[in-house]
Amino acid sequence: MKRIKIFDTTLRDGEQSPGCSMNLTEKIEMARQLEKLGVDVIEAGFAIASPMDHKSVQAIAAAVTNCTLASLARCAKGDIDAAWDAVKEANHPRIHVFLATSDIHMEYKLKMTREQVIDRIREMVAYAKSYCDDIEFSAEDASRSDWAFLAHCYSTAVAAGATTLNVPDTVGYSTPQEMYNLITYLRENIEGVEHVDISVHCHNDLGMAVANSLECVRAGATQVECTVNGIGERAGNASLEEIVMALRTRKDFYDAETGVNTKQIYRSSKLLSNITGVPIPPSKAIVGANAFAHESGIHQHGVIANARTYEIMNSTDVGIPQNTMVLGKHSGKHALREKLESMGYELSDEELESVFTRFKDLADKKKNITSSDIEALVLHRQAAVQGSCQLVSHVVNTGHGVPNISCIKLQRGDEQVEDVAIGTGPLDASFKAINRMLQMDVKLESFSLNAVTDGEDAIGEAVVKVSGPDGRSYTGSGLSTDIIESSIRAYVNGINKIMESGN
Ligand code: KIV
Ligand code: ZN
């Protein structure tokens, strides 16, 4: 059976997409989760892009032990220097260099001839190799490049020391059959191809990124580049969870396997959605809320008789928690830790303490605490332990035909601050009061509210996108059985992130 390497680019190509930016702490947390997930390579960022990107690649390189750690670089010395500087402390560093090879990119974007492109590949791959053994070369827009020229580019890269050749369908233009044929052609026409990994990197503009990647595996690709929840430029990248579960579920067809611990898939997906505030569509394959739900009577009947009638995978295989009633008011810290461990979460003592405090608060308000409730508390632990402002109390007067007034008290460092404001609704009043007491000009860009579980005492999870003086968006989230409180918490969490960024 073939072993396919999973190259995760959630923190680079994924993070580049609108609304998906993450701060340093969030990137490190996500990288640690990707390591638990068992991906082979983490592309941590594009080190030259900004000092912040450089710093986060460096920090992730220090935080990750087992995975190969890559930074992207254009075929330019400055980029390669920055990439190497950022990954050099990693246990397994990789420099990922790229240059466009399609006629349209070479003529209009690079303004380079084919000969110049070949020379640049030779020089820059060799330059990267002088730093690091593990070099990946990507021919940007490979799928729209002239095939013979493309093979020449890759042969040049191999001769200069590349160990992985990546074939991107940069604009998501190709069909599965075309990608199959392209990989087959490249395997027959690149000199030295037998010594390197062939990788694919498909975008989803026509909704074919996963199908395209899988066809490349059939044609002999040994690495697939993908992102959690399929986030990425425009319509996104190939979705990691779909690739991994397709290979696993249809092992009989693909005769290939990955090193991914599939039980960590759901957690990775939730964590990313929680960090970015980008919701997972309900019918998203593998991780959507409806992916394992059976609504119609015929299906339910079939599943009760034999789950295999309508289920091709088990929800437990991807780590979806079983929503049985688990803990309650009288459960202690030991029981909580055991439950968390059974759900795959390993928390430090400090983190457990924080989750336990909020678990007890929740148990006072909610009788039955389910796995989803506990998961929400864990995912929100960052929000609870970090930041310079915390909500102390709120009093809101709201209704029809009366003014909406909110009085908020916050803990800011050692002092408590308090203010009151009138607004068009309870949240508008609350957010105005917060802006005023902190003397900040924060704009609310979007707001959403979801119930974490069913039932009238469900926890409400609020997610806000706010922008500060630098105009950038920050995601804040908050949890409570009281939806006004979860909204205020989300807003305060967003503001803490603005402050953390130095605004
Ligand atoms: O889509 C693309 O071509 C890329 C490369 C930089 C690998 O992201
Ligand atoms: Zn890409």
Coordinates of C-alpha atoms and ligand atoms in Angstrom, one line a residue:
M1 CA 0.0 0.0 0.0
K2 CA 1.3 3.5 -0.9
R3 CA 2.0 5.9 1.9
I4 CA 0.8 9.4 1.0
K5 CA 2.3 12.4 2.9
I6 CA -0.1 15.0 4.0
F7 CA 1.3 18.6 3.7
D8 CA -0.9 20.9 5.6
T9 CA -1.0 24.5 4.5
T10 CA -3.8 25.8 6.7
L11 CA -1.3 28.3 8.3
R12 CA 0.0 29.6 5.0
D13 CA -2.4 29.3 2.0
G14 CA -5.4 28.9 4.4
E15 CA -4.5 31.8 6.6
Q16 CA -4.1 34.0 3.5
S17 CA -7.8 33.8 2.8
P18 CA -10.2 36.6 3.9
G19 CA -11.5 36.3 7.4
C20 CA -9.0 33.5 8.4
S21 CA -6.2 35.5 9.9
M22 CA -4.8 34.2 13.2
N23 CA -2.6 35.8 15.8
L24 CA 0.6 34.2 17.1
T25 CA -0.9 32.3 20.0
E26 CA -3.7 30.9 17.8
K27 CA -1.2 29.8 15.1
I28 CA 0.8 27.9 17.7
E29 CA -2.3 26.3 19.1
M30 CA -3.4 25.2 15.6
A31 CA 0.1 23.9 14.8
R32 CA 0.2 21.8 17.9
Q33 CA -3.2 20.4 16.9
L34 CA -1.9 19.6 13.4
E35 CA 0.9 17.7 15.0
K36 CA -1.6 15.7 17.0
L37 CA -3.5 15.1 13.9
G38 CA -0.4 13.5 12.4
V39 CA 0.2 15.5 9.3
D40 CA 3.7 15.0 7.8
V41 CA 4.5 18.6 6.9
I42 CA 3.2 21.9 8.3
E43 CA 3.7 24.9 6.1
A44 CA 3.8 27.5 8.8
G45 CA 3.8 30.7 6.7
F46 CA 5.6 32.9 4.3
A47 CA 8.5 34.2 6.4
I48 CA 9.4 37.2 4.1
A49 CA 5.8 38.5 4.0
S50 CA 6.0 40.5 7.3
P51 CA 8.0 40.5 10.6
M52 CA 4.9 39.0 12.2
D53 CA 4.9 36.1 9.7
H54 CA 8.6 35.5 10.3
K55 CA 8.1 35.5 14.0
S56 CA 5.2 33.0 13.8
V57 CA 7.0 30.6 11.5
Q58 CA 9.9 30.7 14.0
A59 CA 7.6 30.2 17.0
I60 CA 5.9 27.3 15.3
A61 CA 9.2 25.7 14.4
A62 CA 10.1 25.7 18.1
A63 CA 6.7 24.4 19.2
V64 CA 6.5 21.4 16.8
T65 CA 8.6 18.3 17.2
N66 CA 7.6 15.6 14.8
C67 CA 6.4 17.2 11.7
T68 CA 8.5 18.7 8.9
L69 CA 8.2 22.5 9.2
A70 CA 8.1 24.5 5.9
S71 CA 8.2 28.1 5.1
L72 CA 7.3 29.4 1.6
A73 CA 9.8 31.6 -0.4
R74 CA 9.7 33.1 -3.9
C75 CA 12.8 32.3 -6.0
A76 CA 14.7 35.2 -4.6
K77 CA 17.6 35.2 -2.2
G78 CA 15.9 37.5 0.4
D79 CA 12.9 35.2 0.5
I80 CA 15.1 32.1 0.9
D81 CA 17.2 33.8 3.6
A82 CA 14.1 34.7 5.6
A83 CA 12.6 31.3 5.1
W84 CA 15.7 29.5 6.4
D85 CA 16.1 31.9 9.3
A86 CA 12.6 31.2 10.4
V87 CA 12.7 27.3 10.1
K88 CA 16.3 26.6 10.9
E89 CA 15.6 25.7 14.6
A90 CA 13.0 23.1 13.6
N91 CA 13.7 19.4 14.0
H92 CA 12.9 18.8 10.4
P93 CA 13.2 22.1 8.4
R94 CA 12.0 22.5 4.8
I95 CA 12.3 25.5 2.4
H96 CA 9.5 25.6 -0.1
V97 CA 10.5 27.7 -3.2
F98 CA 8.1 28.6 -6.0
L99 CA 8.1 30.2 -9.4
A100 CA 5.4 30.5 -12.0
T101 CA 5.8 28.5 -15.2
S102 CA 2.7 29.2 -17.2
D103 CA 3.1 31.5 -20.3
I104 CA 0.5 33.9 -18.9
H105 CA 2.3 34.2 -15.5
M106 CA 5.7 34.4 -17.1
E107 CA 4.7 37.1 -19.6
Y108 CA 2.5 39.4 -17.5
K109 CA 3.5 38.8 -13.9
L110 CA 7.1 37.8 -13.9
K111 CA 8.1 39.4 -17.3
M112 CA 10.6 36.7 -17.7
T113 CA 11.4 34.4 -20.6
R114 CA 11.4 30.6 -20.4
E115 CA 15.2 30.6 -20.3
Q116 CA 15.3 33.1 -17.5
V117 CA 12.8 31.0 -15.5
I118 CA 14.9 27.9 -16.0
D119 CA 18.1 29.8 -14.9
R120 CA 16.3 31.2 -11.8
I121 CA 15.0 27.8 -10.8
R122 CA 18.5 26.3 -11.1
E123 CA 20.1 29.1 -9.1
M124 CA 17.5 29.5 -6.3
V125 CA 16.9 25.8 -5.7
A126 CA 20.7 25.4 -5.4
Y127 CA 20.8 28.5 -3.1
A128 CA 18.1 27.0 -0.8
K129 CA 19.9 23.7 -0.9
S130 CA 23.0 25.4 0.5
Y131 CA 21.0 25.9 3.7
C132 CA 18.8 22.9 3.9
D133 CA 18.6 19.3 2.6
D134 CA 14.8 19.2 2.3
I135 CA 13.8 21.5 -0.6
E136 CA 10.4 21.6 -2.2
F137 CA 10.0 23.3 -5.5
S138 CA 6.5 24.4 -6.8
A139 CA 5.9 25.5 -10.4
E140 CA 3.1 28.0 -9.8
D141 CA 0.2 27.6 -12.2
A142 CA 1.7 24.2 -13.3
S143 CA -1.6 22.9 -14.6
R144 CA -1.8 25.7 -17.2
S145 CA 1.9 25.5 -18.2
D146 CA 3.3 23.9 -21.3
W147 CA 3.9 20.3 -20.3
A148 CA 7.3 19.8 -22.0
F149 CA 8.6 23.1 -20.5
L150 CA 7.2 22.2 -17.1
A151 CA 9.0 18.9 -17.1
H152 CA 12.2 20.8 -18.0
C153 CA 11.6 23.1 -15.0
Y154 CA 11.2 20.2 -12.7
S155 CA 14.2 18.3 -14.1
T156 CA 16.2 21.5 -13.4
A157 CA 15.0 21.7 -9.9
V158 CA 15.8 18.0 -9.2
A159 CA 19.4 18.5 -10.6
A160 CA 19.8 21.6 -8.3
G161 CA 18.7 19.6 -5.2
A162 CA 14.9 19.6 -4.9
T163 CA 13.6 16.7 -3.0
T164 CA 9.8 17.3 -3.5
L165 CA 8.3 18.6 -6.7
N166 CA 4.9 20.2 -6.2
V167 CA 2.4 20.5 -9.0
P168 CA -0.2 23.2 -8.2
D169 CA -3.5 23.7 -9.9
T170 CA -3.2 27.3 -8.7
V171 CA -6.4 28.7 -10.2
G172 CA -8.5 25.5 -9.8
Y173 CA -8.9 25.1 -13.6
S174 CA -8.1 21.5 -14.2
T175 CA -10.4 18.5 -14.3
P176 CA -9.5 15.2 -12.5
Q177 CA -8.7 13.4 -15.8
E178 CA -6.3 16.3 -16.8
M179 CA -4.5 16.2 -13.5
Y180 CA -4.2 12.4 -13.8
N181 CA -2.7 12.8 -17.3
L182 CA -0.4 15.6 -16.1
I183 CA 1.1 13.6 -13.2
T184 CA 1.5 10.6 -15.5
Y185 CA 3.3 12.7 -18.1
L186 CA 5.6 14.3 -15.5
R187 CA 6.5 10.9 -14.0
E188 CA 7.6 9.8 -17.4
N189 CA 9.4 12.9 -18.4
I190 CA 11.2 14.4 -15.4
E191 CA 14.8 13.4 -15.1
G192 CA 15.5 11.9 -11.7
V193 CA 11.8 11.8 -10.7
E194 CA 12.3 8.4 -9.0
H195 CA 14.4 10.1 -6.3
V196 CA 11.8 12.7 -5.3
D197 CA 8.3 13.1 -4.0
I198 CA 5.6 14.3 -6.4
S199 CA 3.2 16.6 -4.6
V200 CA -0.1 18.1 -5.7
H201 CA -1.7 21.4 -4.6
C202 CA -5.2 21.9 -5.9
H203 CA -7.5 24.9 -5.5
N204 CA -11.2 24.6 -5.5
D205 CA -12.5 27.2 -7.9
L206 CA -14.6 24.7 -9.8
G207 CA -15.3 22.5 -6.7
M208 CA -12.9 19.8 -7.9
A209 CA -9.9 20.3 -5.6
V210 CA -10.4 17.0 -3.7
A211 CA -11.3 15.0 -6.8
N212 CA -8.2 16.4 -8.6
S213 CA -5.9 15.6 -5.7
L214 CA -7.2 12.0 -5.5
E215 CA -6.7 11.5 -9.2
C216 CA -3.1 12.6 -8.7
V217 CA -2.7 10.0 -6.0
R218 CA -3.9 7.4 -8.4
A219 CA -1.4 8.7 -11.0
G220 CA 1.5 8.3 -8.5
A221 CA 1.7 11.5 -6.5
T222 CA 3.1 10.8 -3.0
Q223 CA 2.3 14.0 -1.3
V224 CA -1.0 16.0 -1.1
E225 CA -1.2 19.6 0.0
C226 CA -4.4 20.6 1.7
T227 CA -6.0 22.6 4.5
V228 CA -8.3 21.9 7.4
N229 CA -11.9 22.7 6.4
G230 CA -10.6 23.5 2.9
I231 CA -9.9 27.1 3.7
G232 CA -7.7 29.0 1.3
E233 CA -7.5 31.6 -1.4
R234 CA -10.8 32.3 -3.2
A235 CA -12.9 29.0 -3.1
G236 CA -10.2 27.4 -0.9
N237 CA -7.8 24.5 -1.1
A238 CA -8.4 20.8 -1.2
S239 CA -9.9 19.8 2.2
L240 CA -7.6 17.7 4.4
E241 CA -10.4 15.8 6.1
E242 CA -12.0 14.9 2.7
I243 CA -8.7 13.7 1.2
V244 CA -7.8 11.7 4.3
M245 CA -11.2 10.1 4.8
A246 CA -11.6 9.3 1.0
L247 CA -8.2 7.5 1.1
R248 CA -9.2 5.6 4.2
T249 CA -12.8 4.8 3.4
R250 CA -11.9 3.8 -0.2
K251 CA -8.6 2.0 0.6
D252 CA -9.9 -0.8 -1.7
F253 CA -9.8 1.7 -4.6
Y254 CA -6.9 4.0 -3.9
D255 CA -4.6 1.4 -2.3
A256 CA -3.1 4.3 -0.3
E257 CA -2.9 5.4 3.3
T258 CA -1.8 8.5 5.3
G259 CA -0.3 8.8 8.7
V260 CA -3.2 10.9 10.0
N261 CA -4.9 10.0 13.2
T262 CA -8.5 10.4 11.9
K263 CA -9.8 10.7 15.5
Q264 CA -8.3 14.1 15.6
I265 CA -10.1 15.4 12.5
Y266 CA -13.2 16.8 14.1
R267 CA -11.2 18.5 16.9
S268 CA -8.9 20.2 14.3
S269 CA -11.8 21.4 12.3
K270 CA -13.6 22.8 15.3
L271 CA -10.5 24.5 16.6
L272 CA -9.9 26.2 13.3
S273 CA -13.5 27.3 13.0
N274 CA -13.4 28.6 16.6
I275 CA -10.1 30.5 16.1
T276 CA -11.1 32.1 12.8
G277 CA -14.8 32.5 13.5
V278 CA -15.5 31.0 10.1
P279 CA -18.4 28.5 10.6
I280 CA -18.4 25.0 9.2
P281 CA -21.3 24.7 6.7
P282 CA -23.8 22.1 8.0
S283 CA -23.5 19.9 5.0
K284 CA -19.7 20.0 4.7
A285 CA -18.4 16.5 4.1
I286 CA -16.9 14.7 7.1
V287 CA -17.1 17.6 9.7
G288 CA -20.4 19.4 9.0
A289 CA -23.1 19.1 11.6
N290 CA -25.3 17.1 9.2
A291 CA -22.5 14.9 7.9
F292 CA -23.6 11.9 10.0
A293 CA -27.2 12.9 10.7
H294 CA -30.1 10.8 9.4
E295 CA -33.4 12.7 9.1
S296 CA -35.6 10.7 6.8
G297 CA -37.6 7.8 8.3
I298 CA -36.4 5.4 5.6
H299 CA -32.7 6.2 6.4
Q300 CA -33.3 6.1 10.2
H301 CA -35.0 2.7 9.9
G302 CA -32.1 1.4 7.7
V303 CA -29.5 2.7 10.1
I304 CA -31.2 1.1 13.1
A305 CA -31.4 -2.2 11.4
N306 CA -27.7 -2.0 10.2
A307 CA -25.6 1.2 10.3
R308 CA -23.9 0.2 7.1
T309 CA -27.1 0.6 5.1
Y310 CA -26.5 4.4 5.0
E311 CA -23.2 5.0 6.8
I312 CA -20.0 4.5 5.0
M313 CA -17.9 5.9 7.9
N314 CA -18.3 6.0 11.7
S315 CA -18.6 9.4 13.3
T316 CA -16.3 8.2 16.0
D317 CA -13.6 7.5 13.4
V318 CA -13.3 11.2 12.8
G319 CA -13.6 12.0 16.6
I320 CA -17.1 13.4 16.7
P321 CA -18.0 13.2 20.4
Q322 CA -21.0 11.1 21.3
N323 CA -23.5 13.4 22.8
T324 CA -24.5 11.3 25.8
M325 CA -25.1 13.0 29.1
V326 CA -21.8 12.8 30.8
L327 CA -21.1 15.0 33.8
G328 CA -23.1 17.1 36.1
K329 CA -23.1 19.4 39.1
H330 CA -21.4 16.9 41.4
S331 CA -18.7 15.7 39.1
G332 CA -15.2 16.6 40.2
K333 CA -12.0 17.6 38.5
H334 CA -10.8 14.0 38.3
A335 CA -14.0 13.0 36.4
L336 CA -13.6 16.0 34.1
R337 CA -10.0 15.2 33.3
E338 CA -11.0 11.6 32.5
K339 CA -13.8 12.7 30.3
L340 CA -11.5 15.1 28.5
E341 CA -8.9 12.4 28.0
S342 CA -11.5 10.0 26.6
M343 CA -12.4 12.8 24.1
G344 CA -8.7 13.1 23.2
Y345 CA -7.9 16.4 25.0
E346 CA -4.7 16.6 27.1
L347 CA -4.7 19.7 29.1
S348 CA -2.1 21.2 31.4
D349 CA -3.0 21.6 35.1
E350 CA -3.5 25.3 34.5
E351 CA -5.8 24.7 31.6
L352 CA -7.7 22.1 33.4
E353 CA -8.2 24.5 36.3
S354 CA -9.6 27.1 34.0
V355 CA -12.0 24.6 32.2
F356 CA -13.0 23.2 35.6
T357 CA -14.0 26.6 37.0
R358 CA -16.2 27.3 34.0
F359 CA -17.5 23.8 34.1
K360 CA -18.7 24.4 37.6
D361 CA -20.3 27.7 36.6
L362 CA -22.0 26.0 33.8
A363 CA -23.2 23.1 36.0
D364 CA -25.0 25.6 38.2
K365 CA -27.0 26.8 35.2
K366 CA -27.4 23.6 33.1
K367 CA -28.4 20.2 34.4
N368 CA -27.0 17.9 31.7
I369 CA -23.5 18.6 30.5
T370 CA -22.8 16.9 27.3
S371 CA -19.6 16.2 25.4
S372 CA -20.3 19.2 23.1
D373 CA -20.6 21.5 26.1
I374 CA -17.3 20.3 27.4
E375 CA -15.7 20.6 24.0
A376 CA -17.0 24.2 23.8
L377 CA -15.5 25.0 27.2
V378 CA -12.1 23.6 26.1
L379 CA -12.1 25.5 22.8
H380 CA -12.9 28.7 24.6
R381 CA -10.2 28.3 27.3
Q382 CA -7.9 30.6 25.3
A383 CA -10.6 33.3 25.5
A384 CA -10.9 32.7 29.2
V385 CA -7.3 32.8 30.3
Q386 CA -6.0 35.5 28.0
G387 CA -6.4 39.2 27.4
S388 CA -6.2 42.2 29.5
C389 CA -9.9 42.9 29.9
Q390 CA -12.5 40.5 31.4
L391 CA -16.2 40.9 31.9
V392 CA -17.0 41.4 35.6
S393 CA -20.8 42.1 35.4
H394 CA -23.5 43.4 33.1
V395 CA -26.9 44.8 33.6
V396 CA -29.1 45.3 30.6
N397 CA -32.5 46.9 30.4
T398 CA -34.2 45.9 27.2
G399 CA -37.7 45.6 25.7
H400 CA -40.1 47.0 23.2
G401 CA -41.0 50.7 23.7
V402 CA -38.3 51.2 26.3
P403 CA -34.8 52.5 25.9
N404 CA -32.1 49.8 25.7
I405 CA -29.6 50.6 28.4
S406 CA -26.5 48.6 29.3
C407 CA -24.2 49.0 32.2
I408 CA -21.0 47.0 31.9
K409 CA -18.2 46.5 34.4
L410 CA -14.8 45.2 33.2
Q411 CA -11.6 44.2 34.9
R412 CA -8.7 45.8 33.1
G413 CA -5.4 44.8 34.7
D414 CA -5.7 45.7 38.3
E415 CA -8.5 48.2 38.0
Q416 CA -12.2 47.9 37.4
V417 CA -13.9 50.2 34.9
E418 CA -17.6 50.7 34.4
D419 CA -19.8 52.6 32.0
V420 CA -23.4 52.8 30.8
A421 CA -24.8 53.5 27.3
I422 CA -28.0 53.6 25.4
G423 CA -28.3 51.8 22.1
T424 CA -30.7 50.5 19.4
G425 CA -30.7 47.1 21.1
P426 CA -29.1 45.4 24.1
L427 CA -26.0 44.5 22.3
D428 CA -25.6 47.9 20.6
A429 CA -25.9 49.5 24.0
S430 CA -23.4 47.0 25.6
F431 CA -20.8 47.5 22.8
K432 CA -21.1 51.3 23.0
A433 CA -20.6 51.2 26.8
I434 CA -17.4 49.1 26.3
N435 CA -16.0 51.3 23.5
R436 CA -16.6 54.3 25.7
M437 CA -15.0 53.0 28.8
L438 CA -12.0 51.8 26.9
Q439 CA -11.9 54.9 24.7
M440 CA -11.5 52.7 21.7
D441 CA -13.0 53.2 18.2
V442 CA -13.9 49.5 17.6
K443 CA -16.3 48.6 14.7
L444 CA -18.5 45.6 14.7
E445 CA -18.2 44.0 11.3
S446 CA -20.2 40.8 11.8
F447 CA -21.9 38.9 14.5
S448 CA -23.3 35.3 14.8
L449 CA -24.8 33.3 17.5
N450 CA -25.1 29.5 17.6
A451 CA -26.5 27.0 20.1
V452 CA -23.7 24.5 21.0
T453 CA -26.2 21.8 21.9
D454 CA -30.0 21.3 21.7
G455 CA -32.4 22.2 24.4
E456 CA -33.6 25.3 26.2
D457 CA -30.6 25.5 28.5
A458 CA -28.2 25.1 25.6
I459 CA -24.9 27.1 25.6
G460 CA -25.0 30.0 23.2
E461 CA -21.7 30.6 21.3
A462 CA -21.3 34.2 20.0
V463 CA -18.7 35.0 17.4
V464 CA -17.9 38.6 16.4
K465 CA -15.5 40.2 13.9
V466 CA -14.4 43.5 15.1
S467 CA -11.9 46.0 13.5
G468 CA -9.7 48.4 15.4
P469 CA -7.6 51.4 14.4
D470 CA -5.4 49.5 11.9
G471 CA -8.6 48.4 10.0
R472 CA -7.7 44.7 10.4
S473 CA -10.4 42.2 11.5
Y474 CA -10.2 40.3 14.7
T475 CA -12.4 37.4 15.7
G476 CA -13.7 37.2 19.2
S477 CA -15.9 34.4 20.7
G478 CA -17.8 34.0 23.9
L479 CA -19.8 31.3 25.6
S480 CA -22.7 31.4 28.1
T481 CA -26.2 30.0 28.6
D482 CA -27.2 33.7 28.5
I483 CA -26.9 35.0 24.9
I484 CA -26.4 38.6 25.9
E485 CA -23.5 37.6 28.1
S486 CA -21.9 35.4 25.4
S487 CA -22.2 38.3 23.0
I488 CA -20.5 40.7 25.4
R489 CA -17.8 38.1 26.1
A490 CA -17.2 37.7 22.4
Y491 CA -16.9 41.5 21.9
V492 CA -14.4 41.8 24.9
N493 CA -12.4 38.8 23.5
G494 CA -12.2 40.6 20.1
I495 CA -11.1 43.8 21.8
N496 CA -8.4 41.9 23.7
K497 CA -7.0 40.6 20.4
I498 CA -6.9 44.2 19.0
M499 CA -5.0 45.3 22.1
E500 CA -2.7 42.3 21.9
S501 CA -1.8 43.2 18.3
G502 CA -0.5 46.6 19.7
N503 CA -3.4 48.8 18.7
Ligands
KIV1 O1 -1.6 27.9 -5.3 C1 -0.3 27.9 -5.5 O2 0.2 27.8 -6.6 C2 0.5 28.0 -4.3 C3 2.0 27.8 -4.5 C4 2.7 28.9 -3.8 C5 2.3 26.5 -4.0 O3 0.0 28.2 -3.2
ZN2 ZN -2.2 27.7 -3.3

